[in-house]
Amino acid sequence: MTDRELAQGPLAADSSPQASNLGTRARGWFRSFVGSPAYPADAADRRDFELLGLRLPRRATVVIAVVVLAVIFDYSRTFFPRELIAFDRNPGMQRLQAFDRLALFVGIPLLVVLLGFRDRPSRYGLRLGDWRWGLGLAIVGCAVMTPIVLAVAGARDFHDYYAPSWSSLPDVLATNWIDLFSAEFLFRGFLMLALVRTIGPIGVLVATVPFVFSHLTKPELELLSTLAGGMAYGWLTWRTGSILWGALAHTYILTLVMWAAANHL
């Protein structure tokens, strides 16, 4: 062995455990990052029924039917006075719509969970969940999205769509929180977590489909982004077991879009 090899030997030996420890820590962090709560199906989740030869899971079938009806009633403004429908972009109408969604997207599904399923709302995302990861991921996601939102919100179609709904920051924040908490519960809590227990992780993608279609009247660029955005919110709920962190991030992003569009930023 040469003098150079003798000199380098201890350094190589010393660095190997450090590299190994670093790799172990990185793998541990990644496993923690992608880890999620368990979503085991209980006996009631697995119970099925027959419909014209189709064997269907009872709970998941009821959930899908309720979500479809809720989205239809919301889109059609079924419970709105006819004289108000023409003014659906002003702040007052937006607040009315938010309360309508609170009833359709939260109130009715909760009644189904409590009275129909005799189940716990916490199984449908109404809990803090893994709040450390939830809060951290929500903050990072909002930071990443801020420059993107500011870059697109000045486009003409964003201004025309969102500017009429702006009033004051506290008023818009309150409206958006009611609206988006309701949407997150319907799509990510009630629908997605029920599907995950029935069909596995593909339920995250399946639950994104009606979420995308609920954006059909919005600016085209936003509509095109909703598949990726919906999957991100779905993953966040799946990762943390809670809809709250997605609702917080969603509220921030929508409020930022509206503020930037109204102020031509």
Short mmCIF file of C-alpha atoms in Angstrom, two decimals:
data_model
loop_
_atom_site.label_atom_id
_atom_site.label_comp_id
_atom_site.label_asym_id
_atom_site.label_seq_id
_atom_site.Cartn_x
_atom_site.Cartn_y
_atom_site.Cartn_z
CA MET A 1 0.00 0.00 0.00
CA THR A 2 1.38 3.40 -0.93
CA ASP A 3 1.84 6.32 1.45
CA ARG A 4 -1.02 8.11 -0.28
CA GLU A 5 -3.37 5.15 0.18
CA LEU A 6 -2.37 4.90 3.85
CA ALA A 7 -3.12 8.59 4.30
CA GLN A 8 -6.48 8.35 2.60
CA GLY A 9 -7.60 5.15 4.28
CA PRO A 10 -8.75 6.58 7.63
CA LEU A 11 -10.56 9.45 5.91
CA ALA A 12 -12.46 7.03 3.72
CA ALA A 13 -13.28 4.86 6.71
CA ASP A 14 -14.47 7.88 8.70
CA SER A 15 -16.63 9.28 5.89
CA SER A 16 -18.43 6.03 5.15
CA PRO A 17 -20.47 5.92 8.42
CA GLN A 18 -21.34 9.60 7.96
CA ALA A 19 -22.62 9.00 4.44
CA SER A 20 -24.53 5.97 5.67
CA ASN A 21 -26.11 7.95 8.51
CA LEU A 22 -27.04 10.76 6.12
CA GLY A 23 -28.67 8.28 3.75
CA THR A 24 -30.54 6.64 6.63
CA ARG A 25 -31.82 10.01 7.84
CA ALA A 26 -32.87 10.97 4.29
CA ARG A 27 -34.75 7.70 3.86
CA GLY A 28 -36.39 8.14 7.24
CA TRP A 29 -37.44 11.69 6.39
CA PHE A 30 -38.86 10.56 3.03
CA ARG A 31 -40.82 7.74 4.67
CA SER A 32 -42.21 10.26 7.15
CA PHE A 33 -43.02 12.68 4.32
CA VAL A 34 -45.04 10.15 2.34
CA GLY A 35 -46.42 8.30 5.34
CA SER A 36 -50.10 8.61 6.08
CA PRO A 37 -52.62 7.50 8.68
CA ALA A 38 -54.12 4.08 8.19
CA TYR A 39 -57.52 4.04 6.51
CA PRO A 40 -58.82 0.56 7.33
CA ALA A 41 -62.31 -0.35 6.21
CA ASP A 42 -64.57 -1.50 9.02
CA ALA A 43 -67.43 -3.96 8.63
CA ALA A 44 -69.89 -1.23 7.67
CA ASP A 45 -67.51 0.12 4.99
CA ARG A 46 -67.33 -3.37 3.46
CA ARG A 47 -71.07 -4.07 3.57
CA ASP A 48 -72.58 -4.17 0.10
CA PHE A 49 -75.92 -4.60 -1.64
CA GLU A 50 -77.16 -5.83 -5.00
CA LEU A 51 -78.68 -3.53 -7.60
CA LEU A 52 -79.84 -5.27 -10.76
CA GLY A 53 -76.98 -7.72 -10.52
CA LEU A 54 -74.38 -5.14 -9.45
CA ARG A 55 -72.69 -5.70 -6.09
CA LEU A 56 -72.09 -2.21 -4.73
CA PRO A 57 -70.57 -1.00 -1.43
CA ARG A 58 -73.36 0.66 0.52
CA ARG A 59 -71.52 3.57 2.10
CA ALA A 60 -69.47 4.49 -0.96
CA THR A 61 -72.56 4.33 -3.17
CA VAL A 62 -74.52 6.62 -0.84
CA VAL A 63 -71.59 9.03 -0.64
CA ILE A 64 -71.24 9.24 -4.42
CA ALA A 65 -74.99 9.81 -4.85
CA VAL A 66 -75.01 12.57 -2.22
CA VAL A 67 -71.98 14.31 -3.76
CA VAL A 68 -73.47 14.19 -7.28
CA LEU A 69 -76.74 15.70 -6.07
CA ALA A 70 -74.97 18.35 -4.00
CA VAL A 71 -72.86 19.44 -7.01
CA ILE A 72 -75.95 19.55 -9.26
CA PHE A 73 -77.97 21.59 -6.77
CA ASP A 74 -75.03 23.94 -6.26
CA TYR A 75 -74.44 24.44 -9.99
CA SER A 76 -78.16 24.93 -10.71
CA ARG A 77 -78.63 27.36 -7.78
CA THR A 78 -81.63 25.22 -6.89
CA PHE A 79 -82.31 26.89 -3.55
CA PHE A 80 -81.56 30.48 -4.64
CA PRO A 81 -84.28 33.04 -5.27
CA ARG A 82 -84.55 33.50 -9.04
CA GLU A 83 -84.15 37.26 -8.86
CA LEU A 84 -80.68 36.89 -7.28
CA ILE A 85 -79.14 34.47 -9.77
CA ALA A 86 -78.18 37.19 -12.29
CA PHE A 87 -75.93 38.83 -9.68
CA ASP A 88 -73.83 35.83 -8.75
CA ARG A 89 -70.40 37.54 -8.77
CA ASN A 90 -71.01 40.32 -6.27
CA PRO A 91 -69.74 39.92 -2.66
CA GLY A 92 -73.22 39.57 -1.19
CA MET A 93 -74.12 36.77 -3.59
CA GLN A 94 -70.81 35.08 -2.90
CA ARG A 95 -71.57 35.06 0.83
CA LEU A 96 -75.04 33.64 0.14
CA GLN A 97 -73.51 30.96 -2.04
CA ALA A 98 -70.98 30.11 0.70
CA PHE A 99 -73.77 29.52 3.22
CA ASP A 100 -75.70 27.51 0.63
CA ARG A 101 -72.62 25.31 0.22
CA LEU A 102 -72.23 25.04 3.98
CA ALA A 103 -75.67 23.41 4.03
CA LEU A 104 -75.23 21.32 0.87
CA PHE A 105 -71.58 20.34 1.23
CA VAL A 106 -71.28 20.03 5.03
CA GLY A 107 -74.71 19.92 6.68
CA ILE A 108 -76.29 17.17 4.57
CA PRO A 109 -73.16 14.95 4.38
CA LEU A 110 -72.72 15.27 8.16
CA LEU A 111 -76.30 14.15 8.69
CA VAL A 112 -75.58 11.16 6.45
CA VAL A 113 -72.45 10.32 8.47
CA LEU A 114 -74.07 10.76 11.88
CA LEU A 115 -77.59 9.48 11.31
CA GLY A 116 -77.25 7.28 8.24
CA PHE A 117 -73.86 5.66 8.80
CA ARG A 118 -73.75 6.06 12.61
CA ASP A 119 -70.10 6.91 12.08
CA ARG A 120 -67.57 9.41 13.46
CA PRO A 121 -66.95 12.68 11.55
CA SER A 122 -63.24 12.32 12.38
CA ARG A 123 -63.10 9.42 9.90
CA TYR A 124 -64.06 11.93 7.22
CA GLY A 125 -61.32 14.46 7.87
CA LEU A 126 -62.92 16.60 10.60
CA ARG A 127 -59.95 16.52 12.95
CA LEU A 128 -56.51 18.10 13.33
CA GLY A 129 -54.77 14.98 12.08
CA ASP A 130 -50.99 15.17 11.70
CA TRP A 131 -51.01 18.91 12.32
CA ARG A 132 -47.23 19.46 12.27
CA TRP A 133 -46.91 18.11 8.75
CA GLY A 134 -50.24 19.67 7.78
CA LEU A 135 -49.30 23.17 8.87
CA GLY A 136 -45.79 22.91 7.44
CA LEU A 137 -46.92 21.56 4.08
CA ALA A 138 -49.69 24.17 3.83
CA ILE A 139 -47.20 27.00 4.45
CA VAL A 140 -44.69 25.63 1.93
CA GLY A 141 -47.42 25.10 -0.66
CA CYS A 142 -48.73 28.64 -0.23
CA ALA A 143 -45.22 30.06 -0.52
CA VAL A 144 -44.62 28.15 -3.76
CA MET A 145 -47.99 29.20 -5.21
CA THR A 146 -47.76 32.90 -4.31
CA PRO A 147 -45.57 34.04 -7.24
CA ILE A 148 -47.51 31.80 -9.65
CA VAL A 149 -50.84 33.25 -8.53
CA LEU A 150 -49.54 36.82 -8.78
CA ALA A 151 -48.24 36.10 -12.28
CA VAL A 152 -51.56 34.82 -13.66
CA ALA A 153 -54.10 36.84 -11.67
CA GLY A 154 -53.56 39.94 -13.79
CA ALA A 155 -54.85 38.21 -16.93
CA ARG A 156 -58.02 39.67 -18.37
CA ASP A 157 -60.22 36.64 -17.75
CA PHE A 158 -59.09 36.41 -14.11
CA HIS A 159 -59.81 40.11 -13.60
CA ASP A 160 -63.25 39.86 -15.23
CA TYR A 161 -64.18 36.80 -13.16
CA TYR A 162 -62.79 37.67 -9.73
CA ALA A 163 -62.65 41.47 -9.44
CA PRO A 164 -66.47 41.90 -9.05
CA SER A 165 -66.37 39.66 -5.95
CA TRP A 166 -63.79 41.69 -4.05
CA SER A 167 -64.88 43.89 -1.14
CA SER A 168 -62.59 43.99 1.91
CA LEU A 169 -60.00 41.49 3.08
CA PRO A 170 -61.86 40.37 6.25
CA ASP A 171 -65.13 39.99 4.35
CA VAL A 172 -63.56 38.01 1.50
CA LEU A 173 -61.56 35.82 3.89
CA ALA A 174 -64.70 34.94 5.84
CA THR A 175 -66.65 34.11 2.69
CA ASN A 176 -63.82 32.07 1.18
CA TRP A 177 -63.24 30.12 4.39
CA ILE A 178 -66.91 29.11 4.63
CA ASP A 179 -66.98 28.24 0.94
CA LEU A 180 -63.73 26.30 0.74
CA PHE A 181 -64.00 24.52 4.08
CA SER A 182 -67.34 23.23 2.76
CA ALA A 183 -65.83 22.17 -0.57
CA GLU A 184 -62.86 20.46 1.08
CA PHE A 185 -65.17 18.48 3.35
CA LEU A 186 -67.42 17.35 0.50
CA PHE A 187 -64.71 16.35 -1.98
CA ARG A 188 -61.74 15.42 0.21
CA GLY A 189 -63.35 14.35 3.50
CA PHE A 190 -66.76 12.88 2.76
CA LEU A 191 -66.08 11.53 -0.74
CA MET A 192 -62.35 10.86 -0.93
CA LEU A 193 -61.84 9.21 2.45
CA ALA A 194 -64.91 7.02 1.93
CA LEU A 195 -63.50 5.93 -1.45
CA VAL A 196 -60.00 5.35 -0.04
CA ARG A 197 -61.46 2.87 2.44
CA THR A 198 -63.30 1.12 -0.38
CA ILE A 199 -60.99 1.20 -3.42
CA GLY A 200 -57.65 2.29 -1.94
CA PRO A 201 -55.41 5.26 -2.88
CA ILE A 202 -56.95 5.54 -6.37
CA GLY A 203 -59.82 7.17 -4.46
CA VAL A 204 -57.67 10.32 -4.23
CA LEU A 205 -57.73 10.63 -8.03
CA VAL A 206 -61.37 9.57 -8.43
CA ALA A 207 -62.52 12.19 -5.93
CA THR A 208 -60.68 14.87 -7.90
CA VAL A 209 -62.94 14.40 -10.94
CA PRO A 210 -66.08 16.11 -9.56
CA PHE A 211 -63.84 18.78 -8.03
CA VAL A 212 -62.49 19.57 -11.51
CA PHE A 213 -65.97 19.71 -13.02
CA SER A 214 -67.11 22.12 -10.31
CA HIS A 215 -64.69 24.66 -11.85
CA LEU A 216 -66.17 24.57 -15.36
CA THR A 217 -67.32 28.20 -15.26
CA LYS A 218 -63.95 29.56 -14.12
CA PRO A 219 -61.05 30.94 -16.22
CA GLU A 220 -59.61 28.30 -18.56
CA LEU A 221 -56.10 28.36 -17.10
CA GLU A 222 -57.51 27.79 -13.61
CA LEU A 223 -59.73 24.99 -14.91
CA LEU A 224 -56.74 23.28 -16.53
CA SER A 225 -54.82 23.46 -13.25
CA THR A 226 -57.52 21.90 -11.10
CA LEU A 227 -56.55 18.29 -11.78
CA ALA A 228 -53.08 18.89 -10.36
CA GLY A 229 -54.41 21.23 -7.67
CA GLY A 230 -57.16 18.83 -6.68
CA MET A 231 -54.65 15.99 -6.41
CA ALA A 232 -52.41 18.18 -4.24
CA TYR A 233 -55.25 18.99 -1.86
CA GLY A 234 -56.31 15.35 -1.88
CA TRP A 235 -52.78 14.17 -1.12
CA LEU A 236 -52.56 16.67 1.75
CA THR A 237 -55.77 15.31 3.27
CA TRP A 238 -54.61 11.73 2.71
CA ARG A 239 -51.21 12.51 4.25
CA THR A 240 -52.55 14.27 7.35
CA GLY A 241 -55.97 12.68 7.83
CA SER A 242 -57.52 16.15 8.01
CA ILE A 243 -59.27 18.51 5.58
CA LEU A 244 -58.29 21.59 7.62
CA TRP A 245 -54.84 22.15 6.12
CA GLY A 246 -56.08 21.95 2.56
CA ALA A 247 -58.94 24.30 3.45
CA LEU A 248 -56.49 26.83 4.91
CA ALA A 249 -54.20 26.68 1.86
CA HIS A 250 -57.15 26.80 -0.53
CA THR A 251 -58.56 29.87 1.24
CA TYR A 252 -55.23 31.68 1.08
CA ILE A 253 -54.74 30.97 -2.62
CA LEU A 254 -58.27 31.97 -3.66
CA THR A 255 -58.13 35.15 -1.57
CA LEU A 256 -54.77 36.05 -3.12
CA VAL A 257 -56.15 35.48 -6.62
CA MET A 258 -59.13 37.73 -5.91
CA TRP A 259 -57.02 40.49 -4.34
CA ALA A 260 -54.48 40.44 -7.16
CA ALA A 261 -57.19 40.42 -9.85
CA ALA A 262 -59.09 43.26 -8.23
CA ASN A 263 -55.94 45.35 -7.89
CA HIS A 264 -54.55 44.53 -11.38
CA LEU A 265 -51.34 43.01 -9.97
#
